[in-house]
Short mmCIF file of C-alpha atoms in Angstrom, two decimals:
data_model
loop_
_atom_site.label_atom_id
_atom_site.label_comp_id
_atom_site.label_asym_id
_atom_site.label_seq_id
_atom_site.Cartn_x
_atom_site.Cartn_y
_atom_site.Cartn_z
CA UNK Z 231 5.79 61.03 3.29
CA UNK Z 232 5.62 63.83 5.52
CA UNK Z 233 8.54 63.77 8.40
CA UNK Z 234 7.66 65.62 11.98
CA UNK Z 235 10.15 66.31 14.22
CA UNK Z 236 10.12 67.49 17.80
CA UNK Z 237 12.14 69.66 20.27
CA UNK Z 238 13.15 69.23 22.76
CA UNK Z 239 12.96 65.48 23.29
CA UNK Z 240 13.10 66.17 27.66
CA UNK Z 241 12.02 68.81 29.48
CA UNK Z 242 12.39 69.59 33.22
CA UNK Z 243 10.64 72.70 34.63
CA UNK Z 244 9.55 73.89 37.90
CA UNK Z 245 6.27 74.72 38.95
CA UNK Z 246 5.41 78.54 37.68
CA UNK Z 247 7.61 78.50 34.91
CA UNK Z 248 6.93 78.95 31.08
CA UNK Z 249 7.86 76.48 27.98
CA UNK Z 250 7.98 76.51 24.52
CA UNK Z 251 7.98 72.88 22.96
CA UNK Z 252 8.94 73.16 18.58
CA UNK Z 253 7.80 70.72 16.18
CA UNK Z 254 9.01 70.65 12.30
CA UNK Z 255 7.51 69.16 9.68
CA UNK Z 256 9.15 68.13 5.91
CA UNK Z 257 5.99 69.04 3.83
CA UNK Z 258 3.13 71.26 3.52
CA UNK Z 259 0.42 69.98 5.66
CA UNK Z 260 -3.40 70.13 5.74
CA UNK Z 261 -4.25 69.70 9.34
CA UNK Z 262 -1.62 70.04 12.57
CA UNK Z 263 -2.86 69.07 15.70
CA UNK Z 264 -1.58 68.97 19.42
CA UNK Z 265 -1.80 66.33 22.01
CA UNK Z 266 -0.96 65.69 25.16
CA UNK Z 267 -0.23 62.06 26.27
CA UNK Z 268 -1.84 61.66 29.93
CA UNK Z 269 0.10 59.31 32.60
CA UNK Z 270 -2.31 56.50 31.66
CA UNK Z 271 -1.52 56.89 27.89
CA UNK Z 272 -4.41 58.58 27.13
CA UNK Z 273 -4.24 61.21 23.68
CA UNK Z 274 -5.97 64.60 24.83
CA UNK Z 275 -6.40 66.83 22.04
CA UNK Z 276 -5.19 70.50 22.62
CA UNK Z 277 -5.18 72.17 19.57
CA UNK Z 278 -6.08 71.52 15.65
CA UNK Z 279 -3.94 75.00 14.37
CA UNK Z 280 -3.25 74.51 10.67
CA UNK Z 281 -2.70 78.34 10.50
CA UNK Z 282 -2.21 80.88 12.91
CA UNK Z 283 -2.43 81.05 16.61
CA UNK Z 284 -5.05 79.94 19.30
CA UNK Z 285 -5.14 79.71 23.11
CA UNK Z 286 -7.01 77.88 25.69
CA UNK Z 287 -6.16 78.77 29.17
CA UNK Z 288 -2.45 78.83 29.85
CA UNK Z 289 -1.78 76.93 26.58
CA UNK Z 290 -1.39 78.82 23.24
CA UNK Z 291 -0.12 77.35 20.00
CA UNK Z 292 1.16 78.93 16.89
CA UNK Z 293 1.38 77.41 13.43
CA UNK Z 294 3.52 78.98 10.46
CA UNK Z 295 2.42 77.23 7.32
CA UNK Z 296 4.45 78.55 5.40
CA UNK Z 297 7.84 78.19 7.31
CA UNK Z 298 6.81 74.79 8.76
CA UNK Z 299 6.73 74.75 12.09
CA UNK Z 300 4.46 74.53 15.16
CA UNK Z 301 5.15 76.11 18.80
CA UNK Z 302 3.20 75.14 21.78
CA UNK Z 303 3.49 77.52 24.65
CA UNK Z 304 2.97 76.77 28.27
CA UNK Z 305 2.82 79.40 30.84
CA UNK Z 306 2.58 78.95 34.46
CA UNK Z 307 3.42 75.43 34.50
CA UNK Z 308 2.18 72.91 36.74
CA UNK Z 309 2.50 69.18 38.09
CA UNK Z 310 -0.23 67.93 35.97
CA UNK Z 311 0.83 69.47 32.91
CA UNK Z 312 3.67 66.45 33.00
CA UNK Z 313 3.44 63.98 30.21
CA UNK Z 314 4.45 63.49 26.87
CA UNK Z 315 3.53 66.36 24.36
CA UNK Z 316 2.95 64.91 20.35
CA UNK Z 317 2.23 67.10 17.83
CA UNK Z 318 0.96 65.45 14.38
CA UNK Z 319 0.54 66.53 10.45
CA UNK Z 320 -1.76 65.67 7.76
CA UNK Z 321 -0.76 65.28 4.42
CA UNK Z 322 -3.59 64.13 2.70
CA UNK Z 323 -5.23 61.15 4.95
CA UNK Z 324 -2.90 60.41 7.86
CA UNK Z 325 -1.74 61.93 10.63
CA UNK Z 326 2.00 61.19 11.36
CA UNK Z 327 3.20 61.95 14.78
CA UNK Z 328 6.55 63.46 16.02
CA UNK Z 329 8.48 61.80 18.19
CA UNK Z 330 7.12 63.80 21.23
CA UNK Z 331 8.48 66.08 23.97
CA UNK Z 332 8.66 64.45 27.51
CA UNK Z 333 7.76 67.49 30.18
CA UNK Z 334 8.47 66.87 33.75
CA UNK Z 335 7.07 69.62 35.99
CA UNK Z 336 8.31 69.49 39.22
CA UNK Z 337 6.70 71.30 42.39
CA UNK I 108 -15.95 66.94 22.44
CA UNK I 109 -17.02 64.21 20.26
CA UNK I 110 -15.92 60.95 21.38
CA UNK I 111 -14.50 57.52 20.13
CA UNK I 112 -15.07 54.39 22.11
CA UNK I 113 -12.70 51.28 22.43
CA UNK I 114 -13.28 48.14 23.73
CA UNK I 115 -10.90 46.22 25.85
CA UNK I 116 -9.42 49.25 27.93
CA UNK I 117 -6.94 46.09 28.38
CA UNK I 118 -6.48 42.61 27.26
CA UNK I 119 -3.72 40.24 28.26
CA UNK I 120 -3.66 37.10 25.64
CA UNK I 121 -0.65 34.36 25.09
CA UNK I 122 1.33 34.43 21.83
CA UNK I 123 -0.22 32.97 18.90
CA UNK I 124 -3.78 34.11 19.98
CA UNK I 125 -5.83 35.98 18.24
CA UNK I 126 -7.32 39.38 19.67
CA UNK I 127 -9.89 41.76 18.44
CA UNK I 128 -10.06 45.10 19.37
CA UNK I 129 -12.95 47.17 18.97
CA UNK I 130 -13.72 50.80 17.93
CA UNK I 131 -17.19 52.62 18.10
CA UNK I 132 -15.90 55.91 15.41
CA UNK I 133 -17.96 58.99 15.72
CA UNK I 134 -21.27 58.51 13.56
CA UNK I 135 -21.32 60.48 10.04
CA UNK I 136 -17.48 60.58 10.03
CA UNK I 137 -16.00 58.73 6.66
CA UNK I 138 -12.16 58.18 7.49
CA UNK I 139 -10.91 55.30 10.19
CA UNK I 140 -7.56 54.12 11.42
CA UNK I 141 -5.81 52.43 13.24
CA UNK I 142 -2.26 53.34 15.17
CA UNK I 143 -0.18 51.48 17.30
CA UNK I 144 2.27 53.00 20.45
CA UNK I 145 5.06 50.42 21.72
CA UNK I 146 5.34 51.35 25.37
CA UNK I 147 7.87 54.87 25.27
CA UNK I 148 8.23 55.23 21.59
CA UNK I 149 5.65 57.51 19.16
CA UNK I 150 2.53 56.64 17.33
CA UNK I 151 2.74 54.76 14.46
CA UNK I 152 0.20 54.94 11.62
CA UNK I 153 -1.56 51.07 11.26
CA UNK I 154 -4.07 51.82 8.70
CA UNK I 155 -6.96 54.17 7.30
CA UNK I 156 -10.06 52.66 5.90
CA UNK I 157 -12.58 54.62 3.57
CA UNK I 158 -15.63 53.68 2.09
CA UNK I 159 -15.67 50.21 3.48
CA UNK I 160 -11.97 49.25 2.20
CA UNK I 161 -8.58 50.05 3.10
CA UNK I 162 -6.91 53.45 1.75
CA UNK I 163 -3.64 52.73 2.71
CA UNK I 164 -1.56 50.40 5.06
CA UNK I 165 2.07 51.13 6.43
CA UNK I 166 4.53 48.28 6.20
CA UNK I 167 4.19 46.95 9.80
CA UNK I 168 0.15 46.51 8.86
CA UNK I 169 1.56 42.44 7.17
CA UNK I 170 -1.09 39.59 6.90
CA UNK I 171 -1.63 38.58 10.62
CA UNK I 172 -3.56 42.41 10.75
CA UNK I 173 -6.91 42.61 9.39
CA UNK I 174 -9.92 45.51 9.86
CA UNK I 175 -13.00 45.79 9.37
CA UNK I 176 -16.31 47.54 9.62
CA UNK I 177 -18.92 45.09 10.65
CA UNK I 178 -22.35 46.52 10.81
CA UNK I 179 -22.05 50.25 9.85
CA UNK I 180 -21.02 51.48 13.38
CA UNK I 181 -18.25 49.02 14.83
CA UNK I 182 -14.40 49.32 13.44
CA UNK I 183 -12.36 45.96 14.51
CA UNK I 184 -8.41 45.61 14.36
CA UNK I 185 -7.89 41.80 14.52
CA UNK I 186 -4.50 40.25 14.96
CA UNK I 187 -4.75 37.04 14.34
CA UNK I 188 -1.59 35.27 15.78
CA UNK I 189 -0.11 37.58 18.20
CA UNK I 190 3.61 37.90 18.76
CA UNK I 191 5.62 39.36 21.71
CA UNK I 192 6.39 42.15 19.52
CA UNK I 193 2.75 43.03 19.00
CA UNK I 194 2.60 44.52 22.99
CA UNK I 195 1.25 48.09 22.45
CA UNK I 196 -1.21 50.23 23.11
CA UNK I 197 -3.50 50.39 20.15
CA UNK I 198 -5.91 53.66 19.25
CA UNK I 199 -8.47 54.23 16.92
CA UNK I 200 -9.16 57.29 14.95
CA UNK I 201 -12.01 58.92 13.78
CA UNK I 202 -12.03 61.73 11.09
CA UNK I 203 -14.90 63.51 8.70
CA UNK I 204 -12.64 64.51 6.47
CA UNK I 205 -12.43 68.19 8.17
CA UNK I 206 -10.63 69.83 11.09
CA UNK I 207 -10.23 67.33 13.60
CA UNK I 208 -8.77 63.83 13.73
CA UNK I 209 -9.92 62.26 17.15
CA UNK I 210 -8.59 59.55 18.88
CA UNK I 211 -10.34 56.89 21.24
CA UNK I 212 -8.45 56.05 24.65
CA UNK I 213 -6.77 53.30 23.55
CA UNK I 214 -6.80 49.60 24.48
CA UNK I 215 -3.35 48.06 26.06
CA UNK I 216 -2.72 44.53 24.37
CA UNK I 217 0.05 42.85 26.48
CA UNK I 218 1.58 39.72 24.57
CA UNK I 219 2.62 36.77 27.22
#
C-alpha cells in the first residue's frame, strides 16, 4: 500500500515567520489532502491538491504528481497556527496518513 | 463545508465493555470509514464500508470490531469487549467517491 512520509517531524517558529512542512508518498495517488490537527484533536481540512497549487489566506499548498510530493507553506506564522499538520493519500479507497509535522509557534 | 456528526464527543467505559460509537456521514455520499488515533501517534485506517458491506479492513480491525449501517443514515463502530489498548480517539469519514474525504470531530474512548 501506499507509504506517506512527513518532514519535519518538529517544528519551532516564532511568530511572523514562514514554514514549509514536505510530505512524500511511495505511489501514485488519486486524492492528497491537508489537515491540521487542532489542540482538542480535531481534523480541519486545509487543502484537497491532487495537482498543482492552491492558497487560502496565508496557507498555500503545492502538489507534484508526478515527482511525489506535497509542500504546505505557511507565511506569517502565528500562535494558533500550532498543532499537528497530517497530510494524507488516496490510492484507490483509503486515505493513509503521514506521520505528521508537530508546529510550535511561539509569540 | 459539509459536515459529519459523531456521537459521544467522549465516553469513558471499564475494560471488557462494550461501546458504540456513532457516525451521522454526509447524505448521498457512498464510501464510510472508520480510523483510529492513539493519543500522539498518526491516524490509522479501521475500515471502509461500501454498499452496505465492508471493502476492506486493516489488520488491527480483529473480531471484537464490528460496523454497521443501521437505517440508511447512521454508521456505528462497535467494540465489543474493550481493552486498555483500545484508548483512542476514533473518527469517521465520509467520502462520495470525488474530491474530498471529510472527517467528523472525533469521539475520545478512554479504556479504565
Amino acid at each position: 500500500g501506499i507509504q506517506v512520509e512527513q518532514s519535519p517531524p518538529d517544528l519551532i517558529l516564532q511568530e511572523g515567520a514562514n514554514s514549509t512542512l514536505r510530505c512524500n508518498f511511495s505511489d501514485s495517488v488519486n486524492n492528497l489532502q491537508w489537515f491540521h490537527q487542532n489542540p482538542w484533536g480535531q481534523l480541519i481540512n486545509l487543502f484537497y491538491i491532487p495537482s498543482g497549487t492552491k492558497q487560502n489566506g496565508r496557507l498555500s499548498a503545492t502538489t507534484v504528481a508526478t515527482e511525489r510530493y506535497s509542500s504546505l507553506y505557511i507565511s506569517s506564522s502565528q500562535t494558533t497556527d500550532s498543532g499537528v499538520y497530517f497530510c494524507a493519500g488516496r490510492g484507490f479507497q483509503k486515505l493513509v496518513f503521514g506521520t505528521g509535522t508537530r508546529l510550535l509557534v511561539s509569540p | 463545508e459539509p459536515e459529519v456528526t459523531q456521537t459521544p464527543s467522549h465516553q469513558v467505559t471499564q475494560m471488557g465493555q462494550e461501546v458504540i460509537l456513532r457516525c451521522v456521514p454526509i447524505s448521498n455520499h457512498l464510501y464510510f470509514y472508520w480510523y483510529r488515533q492513539i493519543l500522539g501517534q498518526k491516524v490509522e485506517f479501521l475500515v471502509s464500508f461500501y454498499n452496505n458491506e465492508i471493502s476492506e479492513k486493516s489488520e488491527i480491525f480483529d473480531d471484537q470490531f464490528s460496523v454497521e449501517r443501521p437505517d440508511g443514515s447512521n454508521f456505528t463502530l462497535k467494540i465489543r469487549s474493550t481493552k486498555l489498548e483500545d484508548s483512542a480517539m476514533y473518527f469517521c469519514a465520509s467520502f462520495s467517491g470525488f474530491n474530498t474525504i471529510y472527517f467528523g470531530e472525533g469521539s475520545w474512548l478512554t479504556v479504565v
